[in-house]
Tab-separated table of C-alpha atoms and ligand atoms in Angstrom:
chain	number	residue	atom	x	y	z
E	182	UNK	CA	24.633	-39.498	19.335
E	183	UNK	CA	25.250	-36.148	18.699
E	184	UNK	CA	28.128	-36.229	17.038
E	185	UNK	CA	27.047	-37.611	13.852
E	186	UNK	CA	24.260	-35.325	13.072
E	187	UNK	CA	27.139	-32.626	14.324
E	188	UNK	CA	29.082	-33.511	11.432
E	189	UNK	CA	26.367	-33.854	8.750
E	190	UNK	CA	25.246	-30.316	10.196
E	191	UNK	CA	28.680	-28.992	9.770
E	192	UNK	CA	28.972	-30.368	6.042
E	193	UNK	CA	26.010	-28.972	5.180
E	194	UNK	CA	26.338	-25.462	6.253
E	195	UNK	CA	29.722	-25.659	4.362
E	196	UNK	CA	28.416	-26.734	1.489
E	197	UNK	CA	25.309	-23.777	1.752
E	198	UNK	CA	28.560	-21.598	2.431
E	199	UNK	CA	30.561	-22.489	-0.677
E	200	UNK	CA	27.377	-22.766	-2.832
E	201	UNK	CA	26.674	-18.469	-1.910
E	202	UNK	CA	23.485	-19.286	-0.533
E	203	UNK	CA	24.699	-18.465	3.400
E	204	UNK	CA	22.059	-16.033	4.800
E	205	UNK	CA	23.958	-13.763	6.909
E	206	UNK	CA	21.911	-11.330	9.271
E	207	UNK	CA	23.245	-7.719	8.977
E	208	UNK	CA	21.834	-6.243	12.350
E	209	UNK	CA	20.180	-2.685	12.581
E	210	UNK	CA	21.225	-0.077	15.335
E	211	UNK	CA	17.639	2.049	14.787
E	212	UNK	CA	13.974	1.578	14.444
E	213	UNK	CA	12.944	0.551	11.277
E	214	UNK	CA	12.864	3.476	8.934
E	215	UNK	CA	13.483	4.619	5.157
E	216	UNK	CA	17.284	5.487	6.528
E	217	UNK	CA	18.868	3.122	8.917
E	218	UNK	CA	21.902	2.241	10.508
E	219	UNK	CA	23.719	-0.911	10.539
E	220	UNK	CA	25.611	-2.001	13.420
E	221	UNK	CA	29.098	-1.083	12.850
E	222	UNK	CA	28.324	1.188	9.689
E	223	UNK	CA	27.174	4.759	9.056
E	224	UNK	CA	23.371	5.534	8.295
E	225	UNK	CA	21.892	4.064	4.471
E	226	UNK	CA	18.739	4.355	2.724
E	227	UNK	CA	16.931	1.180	3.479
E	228	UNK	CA	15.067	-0.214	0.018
E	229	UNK	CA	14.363	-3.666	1.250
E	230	UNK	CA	11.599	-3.060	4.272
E	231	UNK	CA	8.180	-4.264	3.814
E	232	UNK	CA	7.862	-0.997	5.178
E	233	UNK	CA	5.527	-0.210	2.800
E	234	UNK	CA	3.761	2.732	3.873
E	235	UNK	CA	6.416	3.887	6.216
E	236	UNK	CA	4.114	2.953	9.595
E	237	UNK	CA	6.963	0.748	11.131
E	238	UNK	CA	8.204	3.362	13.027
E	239	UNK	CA	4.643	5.831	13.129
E	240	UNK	CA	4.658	7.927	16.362
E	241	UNK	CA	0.164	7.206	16.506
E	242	UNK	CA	0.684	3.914	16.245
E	243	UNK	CA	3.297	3.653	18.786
E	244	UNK	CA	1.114	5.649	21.009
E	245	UNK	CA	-1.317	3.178	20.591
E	246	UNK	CA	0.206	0.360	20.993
E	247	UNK	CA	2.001	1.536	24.434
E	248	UNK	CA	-1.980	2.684	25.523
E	249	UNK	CA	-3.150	-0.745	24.722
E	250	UNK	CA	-0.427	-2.387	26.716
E	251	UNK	CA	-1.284	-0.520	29.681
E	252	UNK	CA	-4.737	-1.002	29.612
E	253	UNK	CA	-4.659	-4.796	28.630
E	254	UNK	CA	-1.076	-5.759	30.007
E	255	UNK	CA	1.717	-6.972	27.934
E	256	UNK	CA	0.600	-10.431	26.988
E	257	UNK	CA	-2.516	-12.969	27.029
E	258	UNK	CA	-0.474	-16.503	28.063
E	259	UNK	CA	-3.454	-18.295	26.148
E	260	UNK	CA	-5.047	-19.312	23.089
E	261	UNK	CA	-7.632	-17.667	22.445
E	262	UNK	CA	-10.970	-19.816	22.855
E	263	UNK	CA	-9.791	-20.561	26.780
E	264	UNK	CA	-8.674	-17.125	27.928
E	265	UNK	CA	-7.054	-15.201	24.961
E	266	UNK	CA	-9.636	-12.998	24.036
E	267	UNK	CA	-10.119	-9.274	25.132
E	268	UNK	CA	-12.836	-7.002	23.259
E	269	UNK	CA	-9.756	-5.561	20.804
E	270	UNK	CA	-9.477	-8.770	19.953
E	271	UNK	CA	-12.522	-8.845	18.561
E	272	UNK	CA	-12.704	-5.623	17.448
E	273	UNK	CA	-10.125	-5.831	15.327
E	274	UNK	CA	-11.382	-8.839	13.757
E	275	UNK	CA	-14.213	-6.439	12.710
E	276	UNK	CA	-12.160	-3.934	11.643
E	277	UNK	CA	-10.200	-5.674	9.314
E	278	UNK	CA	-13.122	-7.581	7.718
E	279	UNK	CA	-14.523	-4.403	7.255
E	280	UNK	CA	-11.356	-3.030	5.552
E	281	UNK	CA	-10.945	-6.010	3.321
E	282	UNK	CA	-14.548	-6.258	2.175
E	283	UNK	CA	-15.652	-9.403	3.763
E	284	UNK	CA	-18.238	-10.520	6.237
E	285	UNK	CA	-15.800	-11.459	8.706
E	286	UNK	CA	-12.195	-12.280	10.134
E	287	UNK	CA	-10.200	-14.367	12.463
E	288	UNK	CA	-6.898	-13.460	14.296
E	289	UNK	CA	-3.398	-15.259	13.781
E	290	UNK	CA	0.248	-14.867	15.463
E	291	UNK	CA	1.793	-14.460	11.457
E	292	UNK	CA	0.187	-14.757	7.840
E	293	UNK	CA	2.621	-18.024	8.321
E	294	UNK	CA	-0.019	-19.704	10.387
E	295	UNK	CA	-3.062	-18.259	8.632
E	296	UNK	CA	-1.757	-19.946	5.236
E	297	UNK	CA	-0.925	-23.050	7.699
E	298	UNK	CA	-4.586	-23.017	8.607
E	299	UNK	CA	-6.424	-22.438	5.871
E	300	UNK	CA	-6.461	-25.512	3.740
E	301	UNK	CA	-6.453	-28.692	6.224
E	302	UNK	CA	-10.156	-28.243	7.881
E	303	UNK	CA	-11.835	-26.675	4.743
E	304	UNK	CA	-10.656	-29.422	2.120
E	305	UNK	CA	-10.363	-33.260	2.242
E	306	UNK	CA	-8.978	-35.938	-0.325
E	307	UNK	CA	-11.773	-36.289	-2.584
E	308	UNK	CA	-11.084	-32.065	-2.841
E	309	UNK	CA	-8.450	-30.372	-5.027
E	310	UNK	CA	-6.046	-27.356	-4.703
E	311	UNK	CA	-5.002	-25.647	-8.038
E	312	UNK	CA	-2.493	-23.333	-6.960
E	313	UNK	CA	0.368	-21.182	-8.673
E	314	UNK	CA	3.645	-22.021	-9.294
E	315	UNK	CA	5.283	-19.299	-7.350
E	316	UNK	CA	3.110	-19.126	-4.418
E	317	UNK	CA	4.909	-17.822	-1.188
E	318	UNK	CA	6.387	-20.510	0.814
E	319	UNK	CA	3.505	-21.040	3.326
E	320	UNK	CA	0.960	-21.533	1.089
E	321	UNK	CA	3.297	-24.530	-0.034
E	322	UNK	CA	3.281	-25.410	3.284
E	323	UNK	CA	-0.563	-25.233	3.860
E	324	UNK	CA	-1.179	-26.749	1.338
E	325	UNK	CA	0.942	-29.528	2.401
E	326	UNK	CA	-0.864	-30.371	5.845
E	327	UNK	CA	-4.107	-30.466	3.770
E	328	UNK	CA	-5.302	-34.399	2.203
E	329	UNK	CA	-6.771	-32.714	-0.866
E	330	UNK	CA	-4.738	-33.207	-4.322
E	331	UNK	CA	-2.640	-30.798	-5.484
E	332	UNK	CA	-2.905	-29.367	-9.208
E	333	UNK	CA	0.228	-26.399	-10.066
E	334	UNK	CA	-0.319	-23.909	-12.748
E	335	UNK	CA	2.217	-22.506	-13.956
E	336	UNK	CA	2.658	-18.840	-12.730
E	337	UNK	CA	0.121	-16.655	-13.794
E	338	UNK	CA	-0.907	-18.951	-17.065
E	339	UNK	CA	-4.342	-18.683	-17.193
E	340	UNK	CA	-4.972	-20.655	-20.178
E	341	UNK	CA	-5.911	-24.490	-21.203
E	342	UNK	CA	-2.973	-25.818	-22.278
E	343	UNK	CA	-0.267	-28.150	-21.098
E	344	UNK	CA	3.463	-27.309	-22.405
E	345	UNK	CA	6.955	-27.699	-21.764
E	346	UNK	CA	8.152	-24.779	-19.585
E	347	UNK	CA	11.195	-23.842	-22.189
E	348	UNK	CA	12.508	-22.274	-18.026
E	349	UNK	CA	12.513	-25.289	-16.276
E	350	UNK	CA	12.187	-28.338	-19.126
E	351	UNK	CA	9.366	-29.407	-17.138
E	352	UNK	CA	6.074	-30.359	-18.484
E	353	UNK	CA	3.638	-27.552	-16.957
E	354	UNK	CA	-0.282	-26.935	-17.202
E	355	UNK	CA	-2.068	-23.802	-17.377
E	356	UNK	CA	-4.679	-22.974	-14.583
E	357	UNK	CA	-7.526	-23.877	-16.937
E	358	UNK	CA	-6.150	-27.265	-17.450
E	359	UNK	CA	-5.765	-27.511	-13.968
E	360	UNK	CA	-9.190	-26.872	-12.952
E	361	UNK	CA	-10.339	-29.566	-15.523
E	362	UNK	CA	-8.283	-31.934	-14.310
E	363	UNK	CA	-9.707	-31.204	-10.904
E	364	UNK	CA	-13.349	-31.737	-12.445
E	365	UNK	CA	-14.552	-34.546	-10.533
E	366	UNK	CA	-13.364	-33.387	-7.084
E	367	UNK	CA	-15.372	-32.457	-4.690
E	368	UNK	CA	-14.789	-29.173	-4.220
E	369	UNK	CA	-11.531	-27.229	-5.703
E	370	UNK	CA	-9.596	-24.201	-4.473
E	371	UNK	CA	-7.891	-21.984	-6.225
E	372	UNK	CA	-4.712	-20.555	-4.229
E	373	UNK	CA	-2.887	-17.702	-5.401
E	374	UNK	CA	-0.686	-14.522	-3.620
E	375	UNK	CA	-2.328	-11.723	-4.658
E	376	UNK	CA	1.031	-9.343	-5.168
E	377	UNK	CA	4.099	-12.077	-6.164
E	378	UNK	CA	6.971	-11.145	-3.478
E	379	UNK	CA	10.159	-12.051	-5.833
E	380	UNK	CA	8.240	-10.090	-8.959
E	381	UNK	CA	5.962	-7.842	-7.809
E	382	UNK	CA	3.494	-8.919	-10.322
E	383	UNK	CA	-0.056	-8.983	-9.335
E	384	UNK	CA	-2.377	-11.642	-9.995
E	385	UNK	CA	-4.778	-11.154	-12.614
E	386	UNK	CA	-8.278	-12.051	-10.161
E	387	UNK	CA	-10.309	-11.080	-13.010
E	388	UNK	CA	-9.264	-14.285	-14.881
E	389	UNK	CA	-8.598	-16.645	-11.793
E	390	UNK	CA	-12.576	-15.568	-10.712
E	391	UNK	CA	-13.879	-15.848	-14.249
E	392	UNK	CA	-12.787	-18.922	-14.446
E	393	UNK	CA	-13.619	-20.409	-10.373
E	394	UNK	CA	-16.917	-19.204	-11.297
E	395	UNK	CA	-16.727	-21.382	-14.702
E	396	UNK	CA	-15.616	-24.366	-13.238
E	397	UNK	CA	-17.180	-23.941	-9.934
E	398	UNK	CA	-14.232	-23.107	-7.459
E	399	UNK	CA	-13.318	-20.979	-4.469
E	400	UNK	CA	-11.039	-18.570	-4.743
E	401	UNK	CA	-7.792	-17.731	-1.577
E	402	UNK	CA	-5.582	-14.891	-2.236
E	403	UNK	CA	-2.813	-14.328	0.209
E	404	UNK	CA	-2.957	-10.366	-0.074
E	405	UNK	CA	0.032	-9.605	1.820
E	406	UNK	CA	2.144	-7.671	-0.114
E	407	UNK	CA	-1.096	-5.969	-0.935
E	408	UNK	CA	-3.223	-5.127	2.366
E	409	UNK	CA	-3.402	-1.302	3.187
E	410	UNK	CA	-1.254	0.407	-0.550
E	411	UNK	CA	-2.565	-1.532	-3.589
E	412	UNK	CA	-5.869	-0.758	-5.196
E	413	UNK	CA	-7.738	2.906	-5.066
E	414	UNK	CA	-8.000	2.985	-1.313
E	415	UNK	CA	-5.604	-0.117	-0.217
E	416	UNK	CA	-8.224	-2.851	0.111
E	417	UNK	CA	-5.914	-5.069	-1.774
E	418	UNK	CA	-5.569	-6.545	-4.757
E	419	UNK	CA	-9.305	-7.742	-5.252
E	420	UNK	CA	-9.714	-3.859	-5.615
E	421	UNK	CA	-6.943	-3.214	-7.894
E	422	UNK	CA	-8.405	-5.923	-10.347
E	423	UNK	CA	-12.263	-4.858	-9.413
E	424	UNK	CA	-13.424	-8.154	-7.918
E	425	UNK	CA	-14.888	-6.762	-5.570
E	426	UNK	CA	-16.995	-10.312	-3.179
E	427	UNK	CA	-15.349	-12.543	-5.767
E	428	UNK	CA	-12.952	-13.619	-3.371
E	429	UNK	CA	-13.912	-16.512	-1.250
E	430	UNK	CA	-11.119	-16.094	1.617
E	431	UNK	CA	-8.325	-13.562	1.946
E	432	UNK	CA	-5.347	-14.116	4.442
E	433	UNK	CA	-2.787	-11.346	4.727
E	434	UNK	CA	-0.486	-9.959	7.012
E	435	UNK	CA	0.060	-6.758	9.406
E	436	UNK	CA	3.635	-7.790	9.785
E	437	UNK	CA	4.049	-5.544	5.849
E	438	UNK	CA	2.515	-2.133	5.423
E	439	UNK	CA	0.079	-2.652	8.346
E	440	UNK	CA	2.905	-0.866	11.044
E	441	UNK	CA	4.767	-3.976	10.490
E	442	UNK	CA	4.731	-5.737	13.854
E	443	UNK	CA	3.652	-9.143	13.196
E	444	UNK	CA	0.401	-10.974	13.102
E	445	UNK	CA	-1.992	-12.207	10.572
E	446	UNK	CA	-5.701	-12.827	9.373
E	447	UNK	CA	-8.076	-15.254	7.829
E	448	UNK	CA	-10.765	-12.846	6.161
E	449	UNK	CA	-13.757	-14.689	4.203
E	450	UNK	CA	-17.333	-15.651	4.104
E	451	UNK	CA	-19.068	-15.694	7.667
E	452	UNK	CA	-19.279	-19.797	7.729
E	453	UNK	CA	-15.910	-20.341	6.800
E	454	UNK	CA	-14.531	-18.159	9.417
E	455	UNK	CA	-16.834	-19.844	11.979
E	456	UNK	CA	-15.371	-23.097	10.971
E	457	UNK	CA	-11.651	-21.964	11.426
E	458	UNK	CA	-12.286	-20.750	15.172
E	459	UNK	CA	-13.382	-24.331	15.796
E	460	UNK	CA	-10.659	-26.443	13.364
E	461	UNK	CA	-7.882	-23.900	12.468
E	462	UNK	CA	-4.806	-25.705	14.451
E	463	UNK	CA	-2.642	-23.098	14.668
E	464	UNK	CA	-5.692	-20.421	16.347
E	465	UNK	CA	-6.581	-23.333	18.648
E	466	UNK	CA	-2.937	-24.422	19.391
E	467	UNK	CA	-0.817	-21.530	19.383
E	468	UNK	CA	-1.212	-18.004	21.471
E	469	UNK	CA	-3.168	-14.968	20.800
E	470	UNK	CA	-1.650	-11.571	19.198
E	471	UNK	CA	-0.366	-9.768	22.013
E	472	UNK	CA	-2.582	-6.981	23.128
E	473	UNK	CA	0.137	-3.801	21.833
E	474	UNK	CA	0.115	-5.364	18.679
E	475	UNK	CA	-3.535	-5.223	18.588
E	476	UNK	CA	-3.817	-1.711	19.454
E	477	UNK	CA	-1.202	-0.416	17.089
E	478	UNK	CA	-3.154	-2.488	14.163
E	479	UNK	CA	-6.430	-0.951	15.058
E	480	UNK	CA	-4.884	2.592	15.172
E	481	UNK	CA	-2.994	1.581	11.125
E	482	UNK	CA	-6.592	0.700	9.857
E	483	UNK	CA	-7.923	3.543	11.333
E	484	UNK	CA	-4.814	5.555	9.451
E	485	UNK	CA	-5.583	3.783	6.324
E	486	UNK	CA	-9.795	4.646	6.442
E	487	UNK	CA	-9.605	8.491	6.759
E	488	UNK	CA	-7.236	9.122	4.130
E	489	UNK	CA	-5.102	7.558	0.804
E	490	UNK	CA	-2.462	10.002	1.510
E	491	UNK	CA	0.199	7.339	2.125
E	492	UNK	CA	-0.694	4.784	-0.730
E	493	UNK	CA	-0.872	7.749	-2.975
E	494	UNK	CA	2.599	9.063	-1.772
E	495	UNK	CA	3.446	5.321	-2.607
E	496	UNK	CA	2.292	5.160	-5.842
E	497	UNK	CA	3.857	8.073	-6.931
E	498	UNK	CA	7.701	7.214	-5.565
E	499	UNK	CA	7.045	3.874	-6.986
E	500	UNK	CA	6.561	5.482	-10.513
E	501	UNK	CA	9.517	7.619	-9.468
E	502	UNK	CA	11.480	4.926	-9.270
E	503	UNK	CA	10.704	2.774	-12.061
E	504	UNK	CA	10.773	5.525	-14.852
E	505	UNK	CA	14.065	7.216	-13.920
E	506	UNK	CA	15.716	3.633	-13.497
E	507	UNK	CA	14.706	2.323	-16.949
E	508	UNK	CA	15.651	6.305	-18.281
E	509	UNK	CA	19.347	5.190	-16.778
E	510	UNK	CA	18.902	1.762	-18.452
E	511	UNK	CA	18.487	-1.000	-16.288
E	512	UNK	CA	16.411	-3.585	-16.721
E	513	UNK	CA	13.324	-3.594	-14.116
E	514	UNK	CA	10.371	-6.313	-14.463
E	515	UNK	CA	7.654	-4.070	-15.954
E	516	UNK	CA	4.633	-3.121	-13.333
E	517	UNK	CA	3.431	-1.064	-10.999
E	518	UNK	CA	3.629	-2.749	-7.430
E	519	UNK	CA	6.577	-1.281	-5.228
E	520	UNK	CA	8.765	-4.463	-5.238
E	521	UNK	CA	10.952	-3.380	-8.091
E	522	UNK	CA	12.849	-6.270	-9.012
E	523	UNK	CA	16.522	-4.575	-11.212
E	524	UNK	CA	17.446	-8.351	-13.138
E	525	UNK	CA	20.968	-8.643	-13.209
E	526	UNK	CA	20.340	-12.743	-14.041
E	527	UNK	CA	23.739	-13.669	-13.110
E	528	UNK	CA	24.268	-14.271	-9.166
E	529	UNK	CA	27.431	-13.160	-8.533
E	530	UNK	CA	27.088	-10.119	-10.197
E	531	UNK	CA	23.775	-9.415	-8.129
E	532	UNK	CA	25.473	-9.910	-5.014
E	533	UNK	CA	28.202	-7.531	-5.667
E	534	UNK	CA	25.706	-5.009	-6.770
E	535	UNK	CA	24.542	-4.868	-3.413
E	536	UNK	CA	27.203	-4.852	-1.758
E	537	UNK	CA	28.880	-1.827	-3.435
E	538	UNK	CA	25.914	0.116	-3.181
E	539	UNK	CA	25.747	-0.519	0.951
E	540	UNK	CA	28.821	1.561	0.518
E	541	UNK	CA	27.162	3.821	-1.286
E	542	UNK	CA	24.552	4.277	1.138
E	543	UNK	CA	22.007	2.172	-0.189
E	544	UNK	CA	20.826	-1.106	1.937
E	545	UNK	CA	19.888	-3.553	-0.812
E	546	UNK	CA	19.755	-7.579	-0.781
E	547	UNK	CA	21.030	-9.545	-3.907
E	548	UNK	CA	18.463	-12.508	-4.490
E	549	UNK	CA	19.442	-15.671	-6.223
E	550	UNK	CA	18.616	-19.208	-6.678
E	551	UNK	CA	17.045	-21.086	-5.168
E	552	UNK	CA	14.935	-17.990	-3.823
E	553	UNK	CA	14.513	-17.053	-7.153
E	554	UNK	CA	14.786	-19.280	-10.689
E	555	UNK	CA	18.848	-20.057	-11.796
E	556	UNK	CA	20.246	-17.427	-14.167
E	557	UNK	CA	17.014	-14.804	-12.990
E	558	UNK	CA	19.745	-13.555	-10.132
E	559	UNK	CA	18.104	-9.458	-9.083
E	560	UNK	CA	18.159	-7.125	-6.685
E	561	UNK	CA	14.491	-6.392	-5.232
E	562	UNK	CA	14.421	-3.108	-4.306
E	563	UNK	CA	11.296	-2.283	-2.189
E	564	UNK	CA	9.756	1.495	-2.523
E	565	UNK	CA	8.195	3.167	0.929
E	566	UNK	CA	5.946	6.035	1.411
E	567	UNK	CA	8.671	6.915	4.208
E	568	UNK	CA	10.983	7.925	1.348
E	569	UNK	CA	11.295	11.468	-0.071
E	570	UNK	CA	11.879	12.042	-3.613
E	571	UNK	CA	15.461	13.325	-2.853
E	572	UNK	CA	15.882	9.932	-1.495
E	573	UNK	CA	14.563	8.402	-4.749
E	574	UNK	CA	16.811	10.273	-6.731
E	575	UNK	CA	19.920	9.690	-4.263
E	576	UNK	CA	19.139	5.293	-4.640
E	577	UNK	CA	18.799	6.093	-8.836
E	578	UNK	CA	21.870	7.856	-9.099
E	579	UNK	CA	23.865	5.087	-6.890
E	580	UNK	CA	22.541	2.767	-8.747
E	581	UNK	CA	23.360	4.528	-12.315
E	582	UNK	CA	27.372	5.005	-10.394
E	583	UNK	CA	27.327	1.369	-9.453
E	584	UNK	CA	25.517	-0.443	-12.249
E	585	UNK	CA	28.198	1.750	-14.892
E	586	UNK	CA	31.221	0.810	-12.685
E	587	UNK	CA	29.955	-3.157	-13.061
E	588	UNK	CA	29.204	-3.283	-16.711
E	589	UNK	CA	24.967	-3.149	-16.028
E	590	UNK	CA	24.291	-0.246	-17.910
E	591	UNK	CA	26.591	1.866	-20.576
E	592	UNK	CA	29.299	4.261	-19.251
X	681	PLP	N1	2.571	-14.510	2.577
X	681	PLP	C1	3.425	-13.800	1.810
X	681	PLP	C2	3.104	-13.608	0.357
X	681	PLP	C3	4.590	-13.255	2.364
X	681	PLP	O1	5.445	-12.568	1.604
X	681	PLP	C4	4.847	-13.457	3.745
X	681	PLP	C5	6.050	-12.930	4.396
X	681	PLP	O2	7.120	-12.868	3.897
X	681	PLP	C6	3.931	-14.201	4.486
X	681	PLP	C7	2.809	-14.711	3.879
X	681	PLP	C8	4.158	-14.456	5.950
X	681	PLP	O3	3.706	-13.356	6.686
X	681	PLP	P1	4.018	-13.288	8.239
X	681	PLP	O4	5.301	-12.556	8.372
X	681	PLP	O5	2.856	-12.566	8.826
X	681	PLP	O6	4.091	-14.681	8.733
């Protein structure tokens, strides 16, 4: 029997091969860091972590995490509602409701599984979802385990109005439309990610709550690229667009700027976490975060409360960044966030890029379709607090060598 899905396998992974779209892991010989080394290579800059605030590699948090293994062991072997629970459990469940500004919080193993769990027990088929275009993968995939109909806006069109895309020839709808269309269901949901991962473009939650509280509808933002740097003191992006208890449920990661281990949260109104601990499959299912992980995400948020330091450091190598690589000429999506996407639109071309400047010393990944839209090939360079301005400069002025030797910006 094997044999024929063998050979269907083997054609397909050809064809991904010969199409450019193999995914190839390049392995690291160090703890994450802003410079790494690659197995088999000397030491680069790396500008593609979701290291955002430079805790992957933190010496507290490591401290931490090895004192909370050896007080609560290395693992739970259980969900947590039969034996998976240990008071830092629970306390960080408080401690991360009370960093994101809601009344309260419940654990996941990834962000994957909080966006898997969200949807299903909240909203049924006579509900609606109205949910952007480019909204990460598991939302996508939440939203598909859930009954309730499914309304796409296109990305970040806030407005009433139904048009061809001139992108895609496709007939799309504006998130206004979308929530009338959604008028007679029960209850509607708005999903959105709060910081867009292939753009860096942040939602505009001023609108998308203005108009949920127009047309009656909850709001979910998926604030991982946002938790712990964005906004005045890292709260996210509700606090970068002053919404401040506007948002109805928040899911984020602390596998990003968190210390980067892994694990994930449901934040929102007290009821609606209450109903997850009873319905959410994946918290009822699968196991509870291991207790190091626990520990070093308790000691980030306590990191994160005394002092701005790192977001600020952030903020200002982002702008770093940005200005002295549109002063060489390239052409970077306008913004703020620290996912700097450099367009290069055509695929090839973007690959390359990155390639020659891993010789350069600079650790870079080439995105193209179908990650990102056909003929919007880029190179998403991700900023760190962990880099120093020297470093900064170092990635520019490969770049400006590179991009001049390929034809991206004038000799
Ligand atoms: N949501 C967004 C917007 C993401 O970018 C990611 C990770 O890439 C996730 C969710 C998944 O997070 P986790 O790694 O915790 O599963």
């Amino acid at each position: 029997m094997y044999g024929l899905i063998k050979e269907e396998l083997r054609q397909k992974l050809s064809a991904i091969r010969t199409e450019g779209l193999y995914k190839d892991e390049r392995v690291i010989a160090t703890p994450q860091d802003a410079a790494i080394r690659v197995v088999g290579g000397k030491e680069v800059l790396n500008f593609c972590a979701n290291n955002y605030l430079g805790l992957a590699n933190n010496a507290e948090i490591r401290a931490a995490a090895e004192a909370a293994m050896e007080e609560w062991g290395y693992g739970m072997a259980s969900v947590r509602f039969i034996c998976g629970t240990q008071s830092p459990h629970k306390l960080l469940e408080r401690r991360i409701a009370e960093f994101l500004g809601t009344e309260d919080a419940i654990l996941f193993s990834s962000c994957f599984d909080a966006n898997g769990a969200v949807f299903e027990p909240l909203l049924d088929e006579n509900c609606a979802i109205i949910t952007d275009s480019l909204n990460h993968a598991s939302i996508i995939d939440g939203v598909r385990l859930c009954k309730a109909k499914r309304f796409v806006f296109k990305h970040a069109d806030m407005r009433d109005i139904e048009e061809t895309d001139p992108d895609t020839g496709k007939v799309a709808k504006g998130l206004e439309r979308c929530l009338k269309d959604a008028s007679d269901a029960r209850i509607r949901m708005i999903a959105t990610d709060g910081v867009f991962s292939m753009d860096g473009d942040i939602a505009d939650l001023k609108s998308i709550c203005a108009l949920a509280e127009k047309y009656d509808a909850l709001v979910m933002v998926d604030d991982s690229h946002a938790t712990g740097f964005t906004g005045a003191t890292g709260r996210g992006t509700w606090e970068h667009c002053g919404v401040k208890g506007r948002v109805d449920i928040i899911t984020t990661t602390f596998g990003k700027a968190l210390g980067g281990a892994s694990g994930g949260v449901i934040a929102a109104r007290k009821e609606i976490v209450e109903y997850m601990r009873q319905k959410a499959r994946p918290y009822l299912f699968s196991n509870t975060v291991a207790p190091s992980i626990v520990g070093g995400t308790l000691k980030a948020l306590e990191l994160l409360s005394a002092s701005t330091a790192l977001r600020d450091k952030l903020e200002a190598n982002t702008r770093r960044f940005r200005e002295k690589m549109t002063a060489a000429g390239f052409d970077i999506r306008p913004g703020v966030h620290p996912i700097c996407p450099v367009m290069l639109y055509d695929e090839k071309l973007a690959h390359d890029m990155a390639d020659a400047l891993l010789e350069e010393g600079i650790y870079v990944i080439g995105f193209s379709f179908p990650v990102v839209p056909r003929g919007k090939a880029r190179i998403r360079v991700q900023i760190s607090a962990a880099h120093e301005p020297g470093q900064i400069d170092f990635a520019v002025e490969a770049f400006t060598k590179v991009g001049r030797r390929l034809g991206v910006i004038k000799a």
